[in-house]
CSV table of C-alpha atoms and ligand atoms in Angstrom, one decimal:
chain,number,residue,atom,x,y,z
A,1,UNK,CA,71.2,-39.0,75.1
A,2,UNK,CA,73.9,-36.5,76.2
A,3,UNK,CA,76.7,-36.0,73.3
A,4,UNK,CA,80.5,-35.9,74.2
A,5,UNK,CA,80.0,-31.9,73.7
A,6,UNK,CA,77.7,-32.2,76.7
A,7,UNK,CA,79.6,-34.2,78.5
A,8,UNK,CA,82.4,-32.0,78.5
A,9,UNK,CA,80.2,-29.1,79.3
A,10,UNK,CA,79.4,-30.6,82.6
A,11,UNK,CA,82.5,-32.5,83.6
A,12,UNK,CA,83.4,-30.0,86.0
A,13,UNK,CA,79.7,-30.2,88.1
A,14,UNK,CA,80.6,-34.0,87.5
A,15,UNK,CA,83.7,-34.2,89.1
A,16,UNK,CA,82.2,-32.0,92.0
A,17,UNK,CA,79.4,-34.5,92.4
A,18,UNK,CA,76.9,-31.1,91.9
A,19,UNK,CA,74.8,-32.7,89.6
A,20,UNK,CA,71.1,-34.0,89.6
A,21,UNK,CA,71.0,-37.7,89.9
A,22,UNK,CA,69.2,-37.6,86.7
A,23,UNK,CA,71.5,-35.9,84.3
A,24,UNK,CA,74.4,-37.7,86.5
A,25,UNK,CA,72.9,-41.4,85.4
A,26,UNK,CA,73.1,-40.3,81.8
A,27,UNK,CA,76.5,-39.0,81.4
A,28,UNK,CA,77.5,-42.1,83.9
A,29,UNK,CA,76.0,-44.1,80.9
A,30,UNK,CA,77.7,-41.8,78.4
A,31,UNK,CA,81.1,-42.4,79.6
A,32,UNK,CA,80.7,-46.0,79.9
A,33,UNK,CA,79.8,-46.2,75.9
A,34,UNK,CA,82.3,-43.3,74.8
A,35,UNK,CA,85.9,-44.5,74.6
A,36,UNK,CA,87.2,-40.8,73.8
A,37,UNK,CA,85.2,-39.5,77.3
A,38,UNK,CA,86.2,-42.3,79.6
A,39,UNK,CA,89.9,-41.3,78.4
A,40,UNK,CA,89.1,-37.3,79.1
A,41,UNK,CA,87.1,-38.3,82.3
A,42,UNK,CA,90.3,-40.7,84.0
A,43,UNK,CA,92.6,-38.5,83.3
A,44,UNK,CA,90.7,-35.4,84.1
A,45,UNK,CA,90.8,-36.9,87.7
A,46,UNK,CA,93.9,-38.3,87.8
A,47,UNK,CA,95.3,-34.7,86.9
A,48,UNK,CA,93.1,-33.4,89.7
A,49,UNK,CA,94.1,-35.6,92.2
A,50,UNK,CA,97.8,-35.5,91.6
A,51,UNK,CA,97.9,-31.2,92.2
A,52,UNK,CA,95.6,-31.9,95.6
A,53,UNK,CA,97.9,-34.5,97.0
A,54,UNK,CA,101.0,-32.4,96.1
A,55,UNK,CA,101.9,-30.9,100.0
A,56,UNK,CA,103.5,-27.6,99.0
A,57,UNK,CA,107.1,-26.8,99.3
A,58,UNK,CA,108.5,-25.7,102.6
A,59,UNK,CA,109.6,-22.4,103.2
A,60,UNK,CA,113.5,-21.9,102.5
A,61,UNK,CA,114.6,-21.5,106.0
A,62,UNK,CA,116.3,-17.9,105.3
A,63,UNK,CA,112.7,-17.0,104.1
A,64,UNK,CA,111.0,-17.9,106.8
A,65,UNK,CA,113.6,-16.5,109.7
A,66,UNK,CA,113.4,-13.2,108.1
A,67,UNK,CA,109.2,-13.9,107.9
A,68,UNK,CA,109.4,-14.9,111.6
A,69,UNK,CA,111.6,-11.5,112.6
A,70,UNK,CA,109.3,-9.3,110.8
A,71,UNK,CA,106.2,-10.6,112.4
A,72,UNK,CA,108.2,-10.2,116.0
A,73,UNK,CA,108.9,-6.8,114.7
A,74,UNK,CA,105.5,-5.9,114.3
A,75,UNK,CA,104.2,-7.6,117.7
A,76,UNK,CA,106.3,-5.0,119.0
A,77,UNK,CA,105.6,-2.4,117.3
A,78,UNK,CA,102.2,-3.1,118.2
A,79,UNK,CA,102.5,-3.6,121.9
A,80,UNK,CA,104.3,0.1,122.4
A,81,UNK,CA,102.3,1.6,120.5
A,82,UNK,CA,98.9,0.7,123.0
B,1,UNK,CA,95.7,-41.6,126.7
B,2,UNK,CA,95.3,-37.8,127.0
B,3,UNK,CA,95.3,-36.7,123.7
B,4,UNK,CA,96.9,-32.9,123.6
B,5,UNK,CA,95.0,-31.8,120.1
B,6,UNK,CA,97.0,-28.9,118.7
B,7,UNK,CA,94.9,-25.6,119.1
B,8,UNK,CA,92.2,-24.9,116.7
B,9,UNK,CA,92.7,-21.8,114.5
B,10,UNK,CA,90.0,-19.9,115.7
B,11,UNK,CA,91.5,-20.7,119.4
B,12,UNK,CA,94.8,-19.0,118.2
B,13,UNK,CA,93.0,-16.3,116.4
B,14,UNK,CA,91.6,-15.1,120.3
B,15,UNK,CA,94.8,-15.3,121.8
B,16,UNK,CA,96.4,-13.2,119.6
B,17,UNK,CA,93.8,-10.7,119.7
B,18,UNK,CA,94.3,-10.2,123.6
B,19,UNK,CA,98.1,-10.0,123.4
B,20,UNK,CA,99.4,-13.5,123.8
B,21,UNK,CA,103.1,-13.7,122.4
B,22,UNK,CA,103.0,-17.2,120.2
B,23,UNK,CA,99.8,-17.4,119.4
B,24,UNK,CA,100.1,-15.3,115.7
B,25,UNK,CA,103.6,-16.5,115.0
B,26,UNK,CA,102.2,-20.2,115.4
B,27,UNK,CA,99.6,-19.0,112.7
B,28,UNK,CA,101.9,-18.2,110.5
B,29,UNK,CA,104.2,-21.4,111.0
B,30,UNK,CA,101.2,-23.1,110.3
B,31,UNK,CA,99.9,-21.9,107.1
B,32,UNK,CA,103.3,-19.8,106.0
B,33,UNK,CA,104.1,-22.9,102.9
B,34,UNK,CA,100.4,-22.8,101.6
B,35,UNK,CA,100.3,-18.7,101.3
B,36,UNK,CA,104.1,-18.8,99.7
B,37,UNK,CA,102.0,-21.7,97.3
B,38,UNK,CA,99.5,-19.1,96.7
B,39,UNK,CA,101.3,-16.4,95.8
B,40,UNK,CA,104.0,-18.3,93.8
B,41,UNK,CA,101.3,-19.8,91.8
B,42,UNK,CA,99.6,-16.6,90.9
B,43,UNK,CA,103.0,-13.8,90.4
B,44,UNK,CA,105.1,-16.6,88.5
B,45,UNK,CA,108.3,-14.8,90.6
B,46,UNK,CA,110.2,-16.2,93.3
B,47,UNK,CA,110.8,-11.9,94.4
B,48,UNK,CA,107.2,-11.1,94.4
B,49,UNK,CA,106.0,-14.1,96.0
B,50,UNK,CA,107.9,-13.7,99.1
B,51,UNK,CA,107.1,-10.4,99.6
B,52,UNK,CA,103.7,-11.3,99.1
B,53,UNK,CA,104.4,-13.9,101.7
B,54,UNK,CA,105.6,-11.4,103.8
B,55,UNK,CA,102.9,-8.4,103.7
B,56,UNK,CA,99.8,-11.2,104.0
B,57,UNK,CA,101.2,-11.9,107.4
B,58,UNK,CA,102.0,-8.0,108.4
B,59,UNK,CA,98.2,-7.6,106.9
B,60,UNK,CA,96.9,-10.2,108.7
B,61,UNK,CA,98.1,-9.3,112.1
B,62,UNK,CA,97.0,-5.8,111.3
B,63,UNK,CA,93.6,-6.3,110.3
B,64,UNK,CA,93.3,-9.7,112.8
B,65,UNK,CA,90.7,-7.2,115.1
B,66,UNK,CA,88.2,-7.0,112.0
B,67,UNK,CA,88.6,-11.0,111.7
B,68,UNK,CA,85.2,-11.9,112.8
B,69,UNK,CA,85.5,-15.9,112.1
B,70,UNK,CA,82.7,-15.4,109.8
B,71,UNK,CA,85.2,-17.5,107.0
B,72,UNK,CA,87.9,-19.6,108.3
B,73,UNK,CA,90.8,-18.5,109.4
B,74,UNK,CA,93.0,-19.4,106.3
B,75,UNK,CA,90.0,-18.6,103.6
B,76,UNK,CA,90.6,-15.1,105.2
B,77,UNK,CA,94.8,-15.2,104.5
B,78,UNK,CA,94.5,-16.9,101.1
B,79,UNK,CA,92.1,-13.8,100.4
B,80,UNK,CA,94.7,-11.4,101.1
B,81,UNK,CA,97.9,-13.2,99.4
B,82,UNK,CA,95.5,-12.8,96.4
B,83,UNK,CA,95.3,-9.7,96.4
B,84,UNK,CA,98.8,-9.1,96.8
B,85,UNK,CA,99.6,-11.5,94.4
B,86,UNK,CA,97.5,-9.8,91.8
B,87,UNK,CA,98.6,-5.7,92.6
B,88,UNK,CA,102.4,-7.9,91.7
B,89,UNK,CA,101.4,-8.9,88.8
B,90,UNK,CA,99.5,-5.9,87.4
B,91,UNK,CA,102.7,-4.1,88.7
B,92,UNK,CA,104.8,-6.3,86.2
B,93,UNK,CA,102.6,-5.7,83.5
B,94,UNK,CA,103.6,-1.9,82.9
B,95,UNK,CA,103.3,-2.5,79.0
B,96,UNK,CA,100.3,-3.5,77.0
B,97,UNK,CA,97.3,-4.1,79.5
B,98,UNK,CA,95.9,-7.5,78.0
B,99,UNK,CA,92.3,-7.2,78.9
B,100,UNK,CA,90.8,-10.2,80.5
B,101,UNK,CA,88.0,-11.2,77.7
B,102,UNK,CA,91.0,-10.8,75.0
B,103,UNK,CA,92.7,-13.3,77.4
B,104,UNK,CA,90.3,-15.6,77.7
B,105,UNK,CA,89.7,-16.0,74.1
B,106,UNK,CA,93.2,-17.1,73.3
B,107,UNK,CA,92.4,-19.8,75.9
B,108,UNK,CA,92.0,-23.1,74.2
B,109,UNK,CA,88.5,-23.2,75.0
B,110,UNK,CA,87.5,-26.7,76.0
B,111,UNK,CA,89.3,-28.5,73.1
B,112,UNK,CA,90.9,-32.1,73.5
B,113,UNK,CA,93.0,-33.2,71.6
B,114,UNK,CA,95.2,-35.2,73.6
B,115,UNK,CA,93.4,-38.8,74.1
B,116,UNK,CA,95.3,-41.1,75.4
B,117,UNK,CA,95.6,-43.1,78.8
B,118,UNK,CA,98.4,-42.5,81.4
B,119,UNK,CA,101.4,-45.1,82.0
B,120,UNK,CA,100.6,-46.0,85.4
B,121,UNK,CA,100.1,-44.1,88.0
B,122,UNK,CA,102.5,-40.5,88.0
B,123,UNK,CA,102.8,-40.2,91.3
B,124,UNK,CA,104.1,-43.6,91.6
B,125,UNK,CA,106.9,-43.2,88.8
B,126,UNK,CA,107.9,-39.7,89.6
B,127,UNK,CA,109.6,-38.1,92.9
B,128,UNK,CA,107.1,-36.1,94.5
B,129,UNK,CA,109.7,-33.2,93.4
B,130,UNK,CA,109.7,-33.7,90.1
B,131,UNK,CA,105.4,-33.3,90.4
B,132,UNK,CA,105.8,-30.2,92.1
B,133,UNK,CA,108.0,-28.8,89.0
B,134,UNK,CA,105.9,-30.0,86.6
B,135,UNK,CA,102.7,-28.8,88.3
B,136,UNK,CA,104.4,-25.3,88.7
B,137,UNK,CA,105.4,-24.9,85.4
B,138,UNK,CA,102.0,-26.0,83.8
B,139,UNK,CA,100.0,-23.9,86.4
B,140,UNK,CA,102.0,-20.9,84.9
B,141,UNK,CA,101.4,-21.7,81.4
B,142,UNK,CA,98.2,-21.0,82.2
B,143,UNK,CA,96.3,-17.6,81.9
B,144,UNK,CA,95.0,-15.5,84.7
B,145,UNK,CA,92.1,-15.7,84.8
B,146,UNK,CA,92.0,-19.3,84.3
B,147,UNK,CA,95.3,-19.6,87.0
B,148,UNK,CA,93.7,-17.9,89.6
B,149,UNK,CA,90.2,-19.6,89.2
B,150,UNK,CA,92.4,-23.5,89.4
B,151,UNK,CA,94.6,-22.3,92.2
B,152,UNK,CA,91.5,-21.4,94.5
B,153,UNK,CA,89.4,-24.4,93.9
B,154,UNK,CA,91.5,-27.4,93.0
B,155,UNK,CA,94.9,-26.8,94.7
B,156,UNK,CA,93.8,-24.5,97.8
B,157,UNK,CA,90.5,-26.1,97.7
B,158,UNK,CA,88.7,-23.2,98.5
B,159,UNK,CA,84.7,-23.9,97.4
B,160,UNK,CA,83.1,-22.2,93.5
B,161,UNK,CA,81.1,-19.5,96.8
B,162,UNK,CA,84.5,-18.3,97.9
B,163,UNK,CA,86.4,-18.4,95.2
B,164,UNK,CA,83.5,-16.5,93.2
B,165,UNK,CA,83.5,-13.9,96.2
B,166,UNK,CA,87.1,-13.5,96.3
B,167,UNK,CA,87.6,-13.2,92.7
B,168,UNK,CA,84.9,-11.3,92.3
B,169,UNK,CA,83.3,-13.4,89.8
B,170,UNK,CA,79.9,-14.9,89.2
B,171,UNK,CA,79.7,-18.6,89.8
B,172,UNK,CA,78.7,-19.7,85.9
B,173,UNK,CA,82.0,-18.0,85.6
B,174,UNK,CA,84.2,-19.7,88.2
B,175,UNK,CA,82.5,-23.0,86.4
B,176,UNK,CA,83.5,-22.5,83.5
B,177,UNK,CA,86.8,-20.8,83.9
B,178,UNK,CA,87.3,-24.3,86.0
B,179,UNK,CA,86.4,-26.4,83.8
B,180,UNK,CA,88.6,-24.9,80.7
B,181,UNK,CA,91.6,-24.8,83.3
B,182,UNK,CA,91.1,-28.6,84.2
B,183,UNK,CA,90.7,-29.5,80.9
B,184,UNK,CA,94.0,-27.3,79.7
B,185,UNK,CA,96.1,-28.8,82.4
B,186,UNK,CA,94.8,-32.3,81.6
B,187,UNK,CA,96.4,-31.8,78.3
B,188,UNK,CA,99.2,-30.7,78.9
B,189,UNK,CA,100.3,-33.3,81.8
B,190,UNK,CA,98.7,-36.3,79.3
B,191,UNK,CA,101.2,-35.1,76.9
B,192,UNK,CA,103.8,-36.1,79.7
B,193,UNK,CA,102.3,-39.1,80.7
B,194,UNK,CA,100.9,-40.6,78.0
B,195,UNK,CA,101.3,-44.4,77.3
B,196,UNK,CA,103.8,-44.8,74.5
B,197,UNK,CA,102.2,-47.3,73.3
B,198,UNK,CA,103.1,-46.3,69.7
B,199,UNK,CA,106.7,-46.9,70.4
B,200,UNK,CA,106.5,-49.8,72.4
B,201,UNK,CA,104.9,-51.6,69.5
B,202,UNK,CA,107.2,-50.1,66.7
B,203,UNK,CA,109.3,-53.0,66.2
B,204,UNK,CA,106.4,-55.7,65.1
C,1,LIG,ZN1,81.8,-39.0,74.5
């Protein structure tokens, strides 16, 4: 039987499903009997899931008008240059 | 119904290549908020990550000829605002070069010691502003090498291949620099979201 040390060690290949059905049925069976790893294991994912659902920031509209004029600059530049 | 789907990236890619006007500044409209993610996740610095934000995109439409479409499109940008990102931060770091083992070892290794269940669900009890800040600020806590192995797989979503290729990195490396990351940031958000369930039974 896996230990919680072993548990850990593999959580990430868990989480990302990258794990041979056998080793995957005995940590599923693991976490299921082990309090401390069911705790680590929710909240692993839950602390996943909330920094992939967070959309990023927009750009601060000065930012991105002087992003936009420098890439029209460079167009430009481009196109005289040929 | 005609369904007008917008124009793949690759699509866009070609038509800047042979000259048309808004093809490349779409690109950039497009993915403009993810690289300025990148970058201010990885240079900590509201200066350096916009002009990393800016010279991605003046590298980009340089280099957009030797784009061959054998990575997407964005893998491709996200590459470049790392690099950037990183020539910041070594810039920054004119004092004492802290190696990256040295680093590393400080890191917490994969220690718990916060156990305890969440109150609900955060994203239900908290604006989707005050996530961001707390994401940002915990992301920087972190170290490099641990930072920029999180920000390419679990908030970019780039795969362990890429981000190992980019980073330069084996993949038993980008495992379990990803894996000490997750476990650091778990710790640090359950010590924000932890049920106070102490408290809430003080008075019996
Ligand atoms: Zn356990």
């Amino acid at each position: 039987m896996p230990s919680c040390k072993d548990f850990l060690r593999e959580l990430t290949d868990y989480l990302d499903s990258c794990l041979d059905p056998e080793t995957k049925k005995e940590l599923d069976k693991h976490v299921e009997e082990c309090p401390t790893c069911w705790v680590i294991l929710d909240t692993t994912k839950k602390t996943l899931k909330i920094y992939k659902g967070c959309a990023p920031k927009a750009v601060p509209a000065a930012l991105e008008d002087k992003l936009m004029a420098a890439v029209q600059a460079k167009m430009a530049e481009r196109k005289c240059g040929q | 119904m005609t369904s007008t789907e917008p124009p793949t990236d690759e699509h866009l890619v070609e038509l800047a290549k042979t000259g048309d006007n808004g093809a490349f500044p779409e690109l950039v409209k497009r993915y403009s908020r993810r690289i300025l993610r990148v970058a201010r996740n990885i240079t900590n610095n509201d200066e350096d990550s916009e002009d990393v934000l800016q010279e991605t995109f003046m590298k980009a439409y340089t280099h957009l000829d030797g784009f061959q479409g054998n990575s997407r499109f964005y893998t491709w940008l996200v590459r470049i605002a790392m690099n950037e990102s990183l020539m910041k931060l070594r810039k920054r770091k004119t004092g004492r070069v802290v190696s990256l083992d040295e680093e590393l070892s400080t890191g917490e290794d994969t220690i718990t010691r916060e156990i305890a269940v969440w109150e609900g669900n955060p994203e239900d009890r908290y604006s989707q502003e005050e996530l961001r800040e707390l994401l940002d600020t915990t992301i920087a806590s972190l170290p490099e090498g641990f930072r920029t192995v999180f920000v390419l797989r679990d908030v970019e979503e780039l795969s362990t291949e890429e981000t190992a290729d980019m980073l330069g990195l084996s993949i038993p490396a980008v495992k379990s620099r990803l894996l000490r990351a997750r476990l650091q940031l778990r710790e640090k958000l359950t010590r924000v979201f932890k049920q106070k369930g102490d408290d809430a039974f003080a008075f019996l």
